Amino acid sequence: MFSFGEKATNDGSDANATLGIDEAYLSVINNYNRSITFYSIVSECRLCHGIPQANLSAQNNTTLIIPTKYPLHMYYTSDNEQCHTTYTFKEHGSYGWNLSAEEICSEIYVINEPSNPYLPLLAVFIVFILSIIASIIARIIVKTIKGYFWRNMTYVHDDLARLQESETPIQAAIRTTRLSTRIQSIDTFRGIAILLMIFVNNGGGKYVFFNHSAWFGLTVADLVLPWFAWIMGLTMTISKRAELRVTSSRTKIILHNFVRSLTLIALGLVINSQHTKYLKDLRFPGVLQLLAISYFVCAVIETVFTKTHPQFGRFSMLGDIIENWVQWLIILAIVALHTLLTFLLPIPNCPKGYLGPGGYDHFNKYSNCTGGAAGYIDRYVFGNHMYNKTKDPVYGVISRYDPEGIMNTMSAILIVYLGVHAGKILLHYYQCLLKMFRWLLWSIITGIIAGFLCNFSKEDGIIPVSKKMMTISFVLTTCSFAFLLFAVLYYLIDYKQIWTGAPFVYAGANSIFLYIGHSITMDLFPWSWKIAEPTHSSLLAMNLWTTVLWGIIAYGLYKKDIVITV
């Protein structure tokens, strides 16, 4: 639970110097002739009892330090009457609330105006837009100058040059590098995902939308892992096509993918070992482990069932689906198994189909049911070798649960294969508009299905959106955005060539290297440092610097034509 504190002053007027990030003052004046217990709970914990935060003495003023990250639900009981109110406090503001029998649930008023924590974000956005505009103008000027000098250039030895050309034809040499043969929109998409992942993993300036959702809902940070898995599936389609053309041994391809997956799992364990002292507590699941297993499953399916020379005839418009009907049956079987386990697996002292966090959720009825079937399976299989944080800032004490556990890995398989299908569209259709139409159609279809599953809301519906649980509605929502984003990138970069993809394209060429590198150096200088009194501004500046520094490293590798793969 977000911590509360009391301050010895009576008016809450001098507080900003001691307030931390996402904190404010609330001066509560109790005009009753007896003490009152003050309860509160953040609104993110929708089905939760309030937690007693302070005992308000009779005829006294108590100033509390309250959290501002989410709207706060507060209440107190007096003479068999309850006063409930929800208020959105702003960071570093000072507020007052008068409690009296004459006016139950009086309005909360502002004593000192809060600061605006989003001004640094606005400044960064303006600088970013101005940089883009300056870059475009510079390119236009350079292009104009080059064109002017080219048109006015004279050649002194034109006759000799023509004679030499007639006697010895010279063919222009085109320099081919590892990076020049890659599809720019793919690297740009992957670069957006990895740089965003680096930014949010380092804290994202402590802004709520740059951090993962508490349990339900969707934030910017929740998009990065699904997008990375999705684009991994898209590139798999291209690589499998190339591998099957080089060798006819599908067993050899599967073994190669198996070794690659084992390497990713080993690297994931190395990263996890930074956060534990003893082998008995080493976390087995992780981001790289989830990517490795979901990649291997889809790679095996693709390697075994992909046809090297598909024939569609009159059904060519549905070729991307017809060619993969066996693969889709296997993927849908995995999704069906995931759904059946989620809603039918019996869990001791827990309801079937529970998808919540436990703890305070559902008024403490299912406090030990964190993650439902997914959490139960992970605790049974991994024991101590899983995510060990059990004190949640919103839902209180919860059971151990791993966001990259077994069930979530099953969900990731669907994400990867939706990316595979996007790659099939890229390869099977030659006209750009036809490709874009199909990507946009898949974006709409997956988005509508996700909307029906979650009832187009945050916490309702049959299957609500939850990154922690990697629910099917979450998978389809994030993939809907992925289809949309890639369609736009492909149109701008590879078709119209309006944009080169810079600076994201550089990071996309070495995404795994950047992920591992930032995970190992996360708390090391010059990537980051300790800040004595952190604020949104100081943390945003440091997190942006970390991201930019890795972008510079990626640019250096790109210019040297270095691609580090696993």
Coordinates of C-alpha atoms in Angstrom, one line a residue:
M1 CA 0.0 0.0 0.0
F2 CA 1.2 3.5 -0.7
S3 CA 2.6 4.8 2.6
F4 CA 1.0 7.6 4.6
G5 CA 2.8 9.9 7.0
E6 CA 1.9 12.6 9.5
K7 CA 3.4 16.1 9.8
A8 CA 3.5 18.1 13.0
T9 CA 2.3 21.3 11.5
N10 CA -1.3 22.5 11.7
D11 CA -1.9 24.1 8.3
G12 CA 0.1 22.1 5.8
S13 CA 1.5 25.3 4.3
D14 CA 5.2 24.5 4.4
A15 CA 5.6 21.0 2.9
N16 CA 6.9 21.0 -0.6
A17 CA 10.5 20.9 0.6
T18 CA 10.0 17.5 2.3
L19 CA 7.6 15.9 -0.1
G20 CA 8.8 13.2 -2.4
I21 CA 7.7 12.1 -5.9
D22 CA 3.9 11.7 -6.2
E23 CA 3.1 13.0 -2.7
A24 CA 1.0 15.8 -1.4
Y25 CA -0.3 17.2 1.9
L26 CA -3.9 16.8 3.2
S27 CA -4.8 18.8 6.3
V28 CA -7.8 17.1 7.9
I29 CA -9.7 19.2 10.5
N30 CA -11.8 17.0 12.8
N31 CA -14.6 19.2 14.3
Y32 CA -16.3 16.3 16.0
N33 CA -16.2 15.9 19.8
R34 CA -14.6 12.5 19.5
S35 CA -11.8 10.9 17.6
I36 CA -12.4 9.5 14.1
T37 CA -10.5 6.8 12.1
F38 CA -9.5 7.9 8.7
Y39 CA -9.5 5.2 5.9
S40 CA -8.3 5.3 2.4
I41 CA -7.4 3.2 -0.6
V42 CA -6.1 4.1 -4.0
S43 CA -8.9 3.9 -6.6
E44 CA -6.8 1.4 -8.7
C45 CA -7.8 -1.1 -6.0
R46 CA -11.4 -1.0 -7.0
L47 CA -12.9 -3.9 -5.0
C48 CA -10.9 -3.2 -1.8
H49 CA -11.7 -2.1 1.8
G50 CA -10.2 1.1 3.0
I51 CA -7.1 0.8 5.1
P52 CA -7.0 2.7 8.4
Q53 CA -4.4 5.4 7.9
A54 CA -4.7 7.8 10.9
N55 CA -6.6 8.4 14.1
L56 CA -8.0 12.0 14.0
S57 CA -8.2 13.5 17.4
A58 CA -11.3 15.4 18.4
Q59 CA -11.3 19.2 17.6
N60 CA -7.8 18.9 16.1
N61 CA -6.0 19.4 12.8
T62 CA -3.9 16.5 11.4
T63 CA -1.8 16.9 8.3
L64 CA -1.1 13.7 6.3
I65 CA 1.3 13.0 3.5
I66 CA -0.8 11.2 0.9
P67 CA 0.0 9.5 -2.4
T68 CA -1.0 11.2 -5.7
K69 CA -0.1 8.5 -8.2
Y70 CA -3.7 7.4 -8.5
P71 CA -7.0 9.0 -7.4
L72 CA -7.5 8.3 -3.7
H73 CA -10.7 7.0 -2.2
M74 CA -11.2 8.1 1.4
Y75 CA -13.9 7.7 4.1
Y76 CA -14.7 7.9 7.7
T77 CA -17.6 6.8 9.9
S78 CA -19.5 9.1 12.4
D79 CA -22.8 8.5 14.2
N80 CA -23.7 5.6 12.0
E81 CA -23.2 7.7 8.9
Q82 CA -20.4 7.1 6.4
C83 CA -18.7 9.7 4.3
H84 CA -17.1 8.4 1.1
T85 CA -15.3 10.5 -1.4
T86 CA -12.7 10.1 -4.2
Y87 CA -10.3 12.9 -5.1
T88 CA -7.5 13.3 -7.5
F89 CA -4.7 15.0 -5.7
K90 CA -1.8 16.6 -7.6
E91 CA 1.9 16.2 -6.7
H92 CA 3.3 18.7 -4.1
G93 CA -0.1 20.3 -3.5
S94 CA -1.5 21.2 -0.1
Y95 CA -5.2 20.4 0.5
G96 CA -7.7 20.7 3.3
W97 CA -10.8 18.7 4.4
N98 CA -13.1 19.8 7.2
L99 CA -15.1 17.0 9.0
S100 CA -18.1 18.1 10.9
A101 CA -21.6 16.9 11.8
E102 CA -23.1 20.0 10.1
E103 CA -21.8 19.1 6.7
I104 CA -21.2 15.4 6.0
C105 CA -18.7 14.9 3.1
S106 CA -17.7 18.5 2.7
E107 CA -15.7 19.5 -0.4
I108 CA -11.9 19.1 -0.4
Y109 CA -10.2 22.5 -1.0
V110 CA -6.8 23.6 -2.1
I111 CA -4.5 25.4 0.3
N112 CA -1.4 25.6 -1.8
E113 CA -1.5 25.0 -5.6
P114 CA 0.3 21.8 -6.7
S115 CA 3.2 21.8 -9.1
N116 CA 2.9 20.5 -12.6
P117 CA 5.0 17.3 -12.9
Y118 CA 4.3 17.1 -16.7
L119 CA 6.1 20.3 -17.7
P120 CA 9.4 18.4 -18.1
L121 CA 7.6 15.9 -20.4
L122 CA 6.2 18.9 -22.4
A123 CA 9.7 20.4 -22.7
V124 CA 11.2 17.1 -23.9
F125 CA 8.3 16.7 -26.5
I126 CA 8.9 20.3 -27.8
V127 CA 12.7 19.7 -28.1
F128 CA 12.0 16.4 -29.9
I129 CA 9.6 18.0 -32.4
L130 CA 12.0 20.9 -33.0
S131 CA 14.9 18.4 -33.6
I132 CA 12.8 16.6 -36.2
I133 CA 11.9 19.8 -38.0
A134 CA 15.5 21.0 -37.9
S135 CA 16.7 17.7 -39.3
I136 CA 14.2 17.8 -42.2
I137 CA 15.1 21.4 -43.0
A138 CA 18.8 20.5 -42.9
R139 CA 18.3 17.6 -45.3
I140 CA 16.4 19.8 -47.7
I141 CA 19.1 22.5 -47.7
V142 CA 21.9 19.9 -48.2
K143 CA 19.9 18.3 -51.1
T144 CA 19.3 21.7 -52.7
I145 CA 22.9 22.7 -52.5
K146 CA 24.1 19.4 -53.9
G147 CA 21.6 19.7 -56.8
Y148 CA 22.7 23.2 -57.6
F149 CA 26.4 22.4 -57.8
W150 CA 25.7 19.2 -59.7
R151 CA 23.8 21.0 -62.4
N152 CA 26.5 23.6 -62.8
M153 CA 29.5 21.2 -62.7
T154 CA 31.7 21.2 -65.8
Y155 CA 34.1 18.6 -66.9
V156 CA 37.3 19.6 -68.6
H157 CA 38.1 16.2 -70.0
D158 CA 34.7 15.3 -71.3
D159 CA 36.1 14.0 -74.7
L160 CA 38.7 11.9 -73.0
A161 CA 36.1 10.5 -70.6
R162 CA 33.8 9.5 -73.4
L163 CA 36.7 7.9 -75.3
Q164 CA 37.6 5.9 -72.2
E165 CA 34.0 4.9 -71.6
S166 CA 33.7 3.6 -75.2
E167 CA 36.9 1.5 -74.9
T168 CA 36.6 0.3 -71.3
P169 CA 33.1 0.1 -69.9
I170 CA 33.0 0.8 -66.2
Q171 CA 30.3 -0.7 -64.1
A172 CA 29.3 1.1 -60.9
A173 CA 30.0 -0.9 -57.8
I174 CA 27.3 -1.1 -55.3
R175 CA 28.5 -1.7 -51.7
T176 CA 26.5 -4.4 -50.0
T177 CA 26.7 -4.7 -46.3
R178 CA 24.9 -6.9 -43.7
L179 CA 22.7 -3.9 -42.8
S180 CA 21.9 -2.7 -46.4
T181 CA 20.0 -5.9 -47.1
R182 CA 17.7 -5.6 -44.1
I183 CA 14.1 -4.3 -44.2
Q184 CA 14.3 -0.9 -42.5
S185 CA 10.8 -0.8 -41.1
I186 CA 11.4 -4.1 -39.2
D187 CA 14.6 -2.7 -37.6
T188 CA 12.8 0.6 -36.8
F189 CA 9.9 -1.2 -35.2
R190 CA 12.3 -3.3 -33.1
G191 CA 14.3 -0.2 -32.3
I192 CA 11.2 1.6 -31.0
A193 CA 10.4 -1.4 -28.8
I194 CA 14.0 -1.8 -27.4
L195 CA 14.6 1.9 -26.7
L196 CA 11.2 2.3 -25.1
M197 CA 12.0 -0.8 -23.0
I198 CA 15.3 0.7 -21.9
F199 CA 13.5 3.9 -20.9
V200 CA 10.7 2.3 -18.9
N201 CA 13.0 -0.3 -17.3
N202 CA 15.1 2.4 -15.9
G203 CA 12.1 4.1 -14.4
G204 CA 10.5 6.2 -17.1
G205 CA 10.8 9.4 -14.9
K206 CA 8.5 7.7 -12.4
Y207 CA 5.5 8.7 -14.5
V208 CA 2.6 6.3 -14.0
F209 CA 2.0 5.8 -17.7
F210 CA 5.7 4.9 -18.2
N211 CA 5.4 2.2 -15.6
H212 CA 3.6 -1.1 -15.8
S213 CA -0.1 -1.1 -14.8
A214 CA -0.9 -2.1 -11.3
W215 CA -2.6 -5.2 -12.4
F216 CA -5.4 -4.4 -14.9
G217 CA -5.3 -1.9 -17.7
L218 CA -2.7 -0.8 -20.2
T219 CA 0.2 1.6 -20.1
V220 CA 3.0 2.5 -22.5
A221 CA 5.3 0.3 -20.6
D222 CA 3.0 -2.7 -21.1
L223 CA 3.4 -2.5 -24.8
V224 CA 7.2 -3.1 -25.1
L225 CA 7.5 -6.8 -24.4
P226 CA 4.6 -7.9 -26.6
W227 CA 5.8 -5.7 -29.4
F228 CA 9.3 -7.2 -29.1
A229 CA 7.8 -10.7 -29.3
W230 CA 5.6 -9.8 -32.2
I231 CA 8.4 -8.4 -34.4
M232 CA 10.5 -11.4 -33.5
G233 CA 7.8 -13.5 -35.0
L234 CA 7.7 -11.4 -38.1
T235 CA 11.5 -11.7 -38.7
M236 CA 11.1 -15.5 -38.1
T237 CA 9.0 -15.8 -41.2
I238 CA 11.8 -14.2 -43.3
S239 CA 14.6 -16.2 -41.7
K240 CA 12.8 -19.5 -42.1
R241 CA 12.1 -18.9 -45.7
A242 CA 15.8 -18.2 -46.3
E243 CA 17.0 -21.2 -44.2
L244 CA 14.7 -23.6 -46.1
R245 CA 16.1 -22.4 -49.4
V246 CA 19.7 -23.0 -48.2
T247 CA 19.2 -26.4 -46.7
S248 CA 16.6 -29.1 -47.0
S249 CA 17.3 -30.5 -43.6
R250 CA 14.5 -29.3 -41.3
T251 CA 16.0 -31.2 -38.4
K252 CA 19.2 -29.1 -38.7
I253 CA 17.2 -25.9 -38.6
I254 CA 15.3 -27.0 -35.5
L255 CA 18.6 -27.9 -33.8
H256 CA 20.0 -24.5 -34.6
N257 CA 16.9 -22.8 -33.1
F258 CA 17.2 -25.0 -30.1
V259 CA 20.8 -23.9 -29.5
R260 CA 19.7 -20.3 -29.9
S261 CA 16.9 -20.7 -27.4
L262 CA 19.2 -22.3 -24.9
T263 CA 21.6 -19.4 -25.3
L264 CA 18.9 -16.9 -24.6
I265 CA 17.7 -18.8 -21.6
A266 CA 21.3 -18.9 -20.2
L267 CA 21.7 -15.2 -20.8
G268 CA 18.4 -14.6 -19.0
L269 CA 19.6 -16.6 -16.0
V270 CA 22.8 -14.5 -15.9
I271 CA 20.7 -11.3 -15.8
N272 CA 18.5 -12.8 -13.0
S273 CA 21.6 -13.7 -11.0
Q274 CA 22.3 -10.0 -10.4
H275 CA 19.2 -9.8 -8.1
T276 CA 19.9 -12.8 -5.9
K277 CA 22.7 -14.0 -3.6
Y278 CA 21.9 -17.7 -3.3
L279 CA 21.4 -20.3 -5.9
K280 CA 18.3 -21.6 -4.1
D281 CA 16.6 -18.3 -4.7
L282 CA 17.6 -17.9 -8.4
R283 CA 14.7 -16.8 -10.5
F284 CA 14.2 -19.2 -13.4
P285 CA 11.6 -17.3 -15.5
G286 CA 12.4 -14.0 -17.1
V287 CA 12.0 -11.9 -20.2
L288 CA 14.7 -13.6 -22.3
Q289 CA 13.4 -17.0 -21.1
L290 CA 9.9 -16.2 -22.2
L291 CA 11.1 -14.9 -25.6
A292 CA 13.3 -18.0 -26.1
I293 CA 10.6 -20.6 -25.4
S294 CA 7.9 -18.8 -27.4
Y295 CA 10.3 -18.3 -30.2
F296 CA 11.4 -22.0 -30.2
V297 CA 7.8 -23.3 -30.2
C298 CA 6.8 -21.1 -33.2
A299 CA 10.1 -21.8 -35.0
V300 CA 9.5 -25.6 -34.7
I301 CA 5.9 -25.2 -36.0
E302 CA 7.0 -23.1 -38.9
T303 CA 10.0 -25.3 -39.8
V304 CA 8.0 -28.5 -39.8
F305 CA 4.9 -27.2 -41.7
T306 CA 6.1 -24.4 -43.9
K307 CA 5.9 -25.2 -47.6
T308 CA 8.8 -24.1 -49.7
H309 CA 6.7 -23.7 -52.9
P310 CA 3.0 -23.1 -51.9
Q311 CA 0.3 -23.2 -54.6
F312 CA -2.9 -21.3 -54.0
G313 CA -4.6 -21.1 -57.4
R314 CA -7.9 -19.2 -57.2
F315 CA -7.6 -18.8 -53.4
S316 CA -4.4 -16.6 -53.7
M317 CA -6.2 -13.8 -51.9
L318 CA -6.3 -16.0 -48.8
G319 CA -2.9 -17.6 -49.4
D320 CA -1.4 -16.3 -46.1
I321 CA -4.2 -18.1 -44.2
I322 CA -4.5 -21.2 -46.3
E323 CA -0.8 -22.0 -46.2
N324 CA -0.8 -21.9 -42.4
W325 CA -4.0 -23.7 -41.5
V326 CA -2.1 -26.5 -39.7
Q327 CA 0.0 -24.0 -37.8
W328 CA -3.0 -22.0 -36.8
L329 CA -4.7 -25.2 -35.5
I330 CA -1.7 -25.8 -33.2
I331 CA -1.6 -22.2 -32.0
L332 CA -5.4 -22.2 -31.3
A333 CA -5.0 -25.5 -29.4
I334 CA -2.4 -23.8 -27.2
V335 CA -4.7 -20.9 -26.7
A336 CA -7.6 -23.2 -25.9
L337 CA -5.4 -25.1 -23.3
H338 CA -4.4 -21.8 -21.7
T339 CA -8.1 -20.8 -21.5
L340 CA -9.2 -24.1 -20.0
L341 CA -6.5 -24.1 -17.4
T342 CA -7.4 -20.5 -16.5
F343 CA -11.1 -21.1 -16.0
L344 CA -11.3 -24.8 -15.0
L345 CA -8.2 -25.7 -13.0
P346 CA -9.2 -26.2 -9.4
I347 CA -7.2 -24.2 -6.9
P348 CA -7.4 -24.8 -3.2
N349 CA -9.4 -22.1 -1.4
C350 CA -9.7 -20.0 -4.6
P351 CA -12.5 -19.6 -7.2
K352 CA -12.0 -21.0 -10.7
G353 CA -11.2 -18.4 -13.3
Y354 CA -9.8 -15.8 -10.9
L355 CA -7.5 -13.4 -12.6
G356 CA -6.9 -10.9 -9.9
P357 CA -3.8 -10.0 -7.7
G358 CA -5.1 -11.4 -4.4
G359 CA -4.2 -9.3 -1.4
Y360 CA -6.8 -6.5 -0.8
D361 CA -8.6 -7.3 -4.0
H362 CA -12.2 -8.5 -3.8
F363 CA -12.3 -7.2 -0.2
N364 CA -9.6 -9.7 1.0
K365 CA -11.7 -12.7 0.1
Y366 CA -9.0 -14.2 -2.2
S367 CA -5.9 -12.8 -0.5
N368 CA -3.8 -15.9 -1.3
C369 CA -5.1 -16.4 -4.9
T370 CA -2.6 -14.1 -6.7
G371 CA -2.7 -14.8 -10.4
G372 CA -5.3 -17.6 -10.2
A373 CA -4.3 -20.7 -12.1
A374 CA -1.2 -19.1 -13.6
G375 CA 0.1 -18.1 -10.2
Y376 CA -0.8 -21.5 -8.7
I377 CA 1.1 -23.4 -11.5
D378 CA 4.2 -21.2 -11.2
R379 CA 4.3 -21.6 -7.4
Y380 CA 3.9 -25.4 -7.8
V381 CA 6.6 -25.7 -10.5
F382 CA 9.2 -23.1 -9.5
G383 CA 8.8 -22.8 -5.8
N384 CA 11.4 -20.2 -4.6
H385 CA 12.8 -19.9 -8.1
M386 CA 10.4 -17.2 -9.2
Y387 CA 9.6 -13.5 -8.8
N388 CA 9.9 -12.9 -5.1
K389 CA 8.2 -9.5 -4.5
T390 CA 5.2 -10.1 -2.4
K391 CA 4.5 -6.6 -1.1
D392 CA 2.5 -4.8 -3.8
P393 CA 2.1 -1.0 -3.5
V394 CA -1.6 -1.1 -4.5
Y395 CA -2.9 -4.5 -3.3
G396 CA -0.8 -5.1 -0.2
V397 CA 0.7 -8.4 0.6
I398 CA 0.2 -10.9 -2.2
S399 CA 1.4 -14.4 -3.0
R400 CA 4.4 -15.0 -5.1
Y401 CA 3.7 -14.6 -8.8
D402 CA 5.9 -14.4 -11.9
P403 CA 4.8 -12.2 -14.8
E404 CA 7.0 -14.3 -17.2
G405 CA 5.8 -17.7 -15.9
I406 CA 4.5 -20.8 -17.7
M407 CA 1.0 -19.6 -18.5
N408 CA 2.3 -16.2 -19.7
T409 CA 4.8 -17.9 -21.9
M410 CA 1.9 -19.8 -23.5
S411 CA 0.2 -16.4 -24.2
A412 CA 3.5 -15.1 -25.7
I413 CA 3.4 -17.9 -28.2
L414 CA 0.2 -16.4 -29.7
I415 CA 1.9 -13.0 -29.8
V416 CA 4.9 -14.4 -31.7
Y417 CA 2.7 -16.3 -34.1
L418 CA 0.6 -13.2 -34.9
G419 CA 3.9 -11.6 -35.8
V420 CA 4.7 -14.7 -37.9
H421 CA 1.4 -14.1 -39.8
A422 CA 2.3 -10.4 -40.3
G423 CA 5.5 -11.7 -41.9
K424 CA 3.5 -14.1 -44.2
I425 CA 1.6 -11.1 -45.4
L426 CA 4.9 -9.2 -46.1
L427 CA 6.2 -12.1 -48.2
H428 CA 3.0 -13.3 -50.0
Y429 CA 1.6 -10.0 -51.3
Y430 CA 3.6 -7.7 -53.7
Q431 CA 1.5 -4.6 -53.7
C432 CA 2.1 -2.3 -50.7
L433 CA -1.5 -1.2 -50.4
L434 CA -2.6 -4.8 -50.3
K435 CA -0.1 -5.6 -47.6
M436 CA -1.2 -2.5 -45.6
F437 CA -4.9 -3.4 -46.1
R438 CA -4.4 -6.9 -44.6
W439 CA -2.2 -5.6 -41.7
L440 CA -4.9 -3.0 -40.9
L441 CA -7.6 -5.6 -41.2
W442 CA -5.8 -7.8 -38.7
S443 CA -5.4 -4.8 -36.4
I444 CA -9.1 -4.2 -36.5
I445 CA -10.1 -7.8 -36.0
T446 CA -7.7 -8.4 -33.1
G447 CA -8.8 -5.1 -31.5
I448 CA -12.5 -5.9 -31.8
I449 CA -12.1 -9.4 -30.3
A450 CA -10.1 -8.0 -27.4
G451 CA -12.7 -5.4 -26.9
F452 CA -15.5 -8.0 -26.6
L453 CA -13.4 -10.1 -24.2
C454 CA -12.8 -7.2 -21.8
N455 CA -16.1 -5.4 -22.5
F456 CA -14.2 -2.4 -23.8
S457 CA -13.3 -1.5 -20.3
K458 CA -10.3 -1.8 -17.9
E459 CA -11.4 -4.4 -15.4
D460 CA -14.7 -5.8 -16.6
G461 CA -15.6 -8.4 -19.2
I462 CA -14.9 -12.2 -19.4
I463 CA -11.2 -11.6 -19.7
P464 CA -10.0 -8.2 -18.6
V465 CA -6.8 -6.7 -19.9
S466 CA -3.8 -7.5 -17.7
K467 CA -0.1 -7.5 -18.5
K468 CA 0.8 -9.2 -15.3
M469 CA -1.5 -12.1 -16.3
M470 CA -0.7 -11.8 -20.1
T471 CA -4.4 -12.4 -20.7
I472 CA -5.8 -13.1 -24.2
S473 CA -7.5 -9.7 -24.3
F474 CA -4.1 -8.1 -23.4
V475 CA -2.3 -10.2 -26.1
L476 CA -4.9 -9.2 -28.8
T477 CA -4.9 -5.5 -27.8
T478 CA -1.1 -5.1 -27.9
C479 CA -0.9 -7.1 -31.2
S480 CA -3.7 -4.8 -32.7
F481 CA -1.4 -1.8 -32.0
A482 CA 1.6 -3.8 -33.4
F483 CA -0.2 -4.4 -36.7
L484 CA -1.2 -0.8 -36.9
L485 CA 2.3 0.6 -36.1
F486 CA 4.1 -1.7 -38.5
A487 CA 1.7 -0.8 -41.3
V488 CA 2.5 2.9 -40.8
L489 CA 6.2 2.3 -40.6
Y490 CA 6.3 0.1 -43.7
Y491 CA 4.4 2.8 -45.6
L492 CA 6.6 5.7 -44.5
I493 CA 10.0 3.9 -44.6
D494 CA 10.0 1.1 -47.2
Y495 CA 7.3 2.2 -49.6
K496 CA 7.3 6.0 -49.7
Q497 CA 10.8 6.4 -48.3
I498 CA 9.8 9.5 -46.5
W499 CA 11.7 8.5 -43.4
T500 CA 14.8 6.4 -42.9
G501 CA 13.8 5.1 -39.5
A502 CA 16.5 7.0 -37.7
P503 CA 17.4 7.0 -34.9
F504 CA 15.4 3.8 -34.0
V505 CA 16.6 1.8 -36.9
Y506 CA 20.1 1.7 -35.4
A507 CA 18.9 0.2 -32.1
G508 CA 16.8 -2.3 -34.0
A509 CA 19.8 -3.9 -35.7
N510 CA 21.3 -4.9 -32.3
S511 CA 18.3 -5.1 -30.1
I512 CA 19.3 -8.2 -28.0
F513 CA 22.7 -6.8 -27.4
L514 CA 21.1 -3.5 -26.1
Y515 CA 18.7 -5.4 -23.9
I516 CA 21.4 -7.5 -22.3
G517 CA 23.7 -4.5 -22.0
H518 CA 21.2 -2.2 -20.3
S519 CA 20.1 -5.0 -17.9
I520 CA 23.7 -5.5 -16.8
T521 CA 24.6 -1.8 -16.5
M522 CA 21.3 -0.5 -15.2
D523 CA 22.7 0.8 -11.9
L524 CA 26.2 1.7 -13.2
F525 CA 27.8 5.0 -14.1
P526 CA 27.7 6.6 -16.7
W527 CA 24.4 5.1 -17.6
S528 CA 22.8 6.0 -14.2
W529 CA 23.7 7.4 -10.8
K530 CA 22.1 8.0 -7.4
I531 CA 20.1 11.2 -7.0
A532 CA 19.9 12.6 -3.4
E533 CA 16.4 14.1 -3.8
P534 CA 14.8 12.7 -6.9
T535 CA 12.1 14.5 -8.8
H536 CA 10.3 13.7 -12.0
S537 CA 12.6 16.2 -13.8
S538 CA 15.8 14.7 -12.5
L539 CA 14.8 11.1 -13.1
L540 CA 13.4 11.9 -16.5
A541 CA 16.6 13.5 -17.5
M542 CA 18.7 10.6 -16.3
N543 CA 16.4 8.0 -17.9
L544 CA 16.5 9.8 -21.2
W545 CA 20.3 10.1 -21.0
T546 CA 20.5 6.3 -20.4
T547 CA 18.3 5.7 -23.4
V548 CA 20.2 8.2 -25.6
L549 CA 23.5 6.7 -24.6
W550 CA 22.4 3.2 -25.7
G551 CA 21.1 4.8 -28.9
I552 CA 24.6 6.3 -29.5
I553 CA 26.2 2.9 -28.9
A554 CA 23.7 1.3 -31.4
Y555 CA 24.5 4.0 -33.9
G556 CA 28.3 3.3 -33.6
L557 CA 27.7 -0.4 -34.2
Y558 CA 25.4 0.4 -37.1
K559 CA 28.0 2.6 -38.9
K560 CA 30.6 -0.1 -38.4
D561 CA 28.2 -2.7 -39.9
I562 CA 28.3 -4.7 -36.7
V563 CA 25.3 -6.9 -36.0
I564 CA 25.5 -8.9 -32.7
T565 CA 23.1 -11.8 -32.8
V566 CA 22.4 -14.8 -30.7

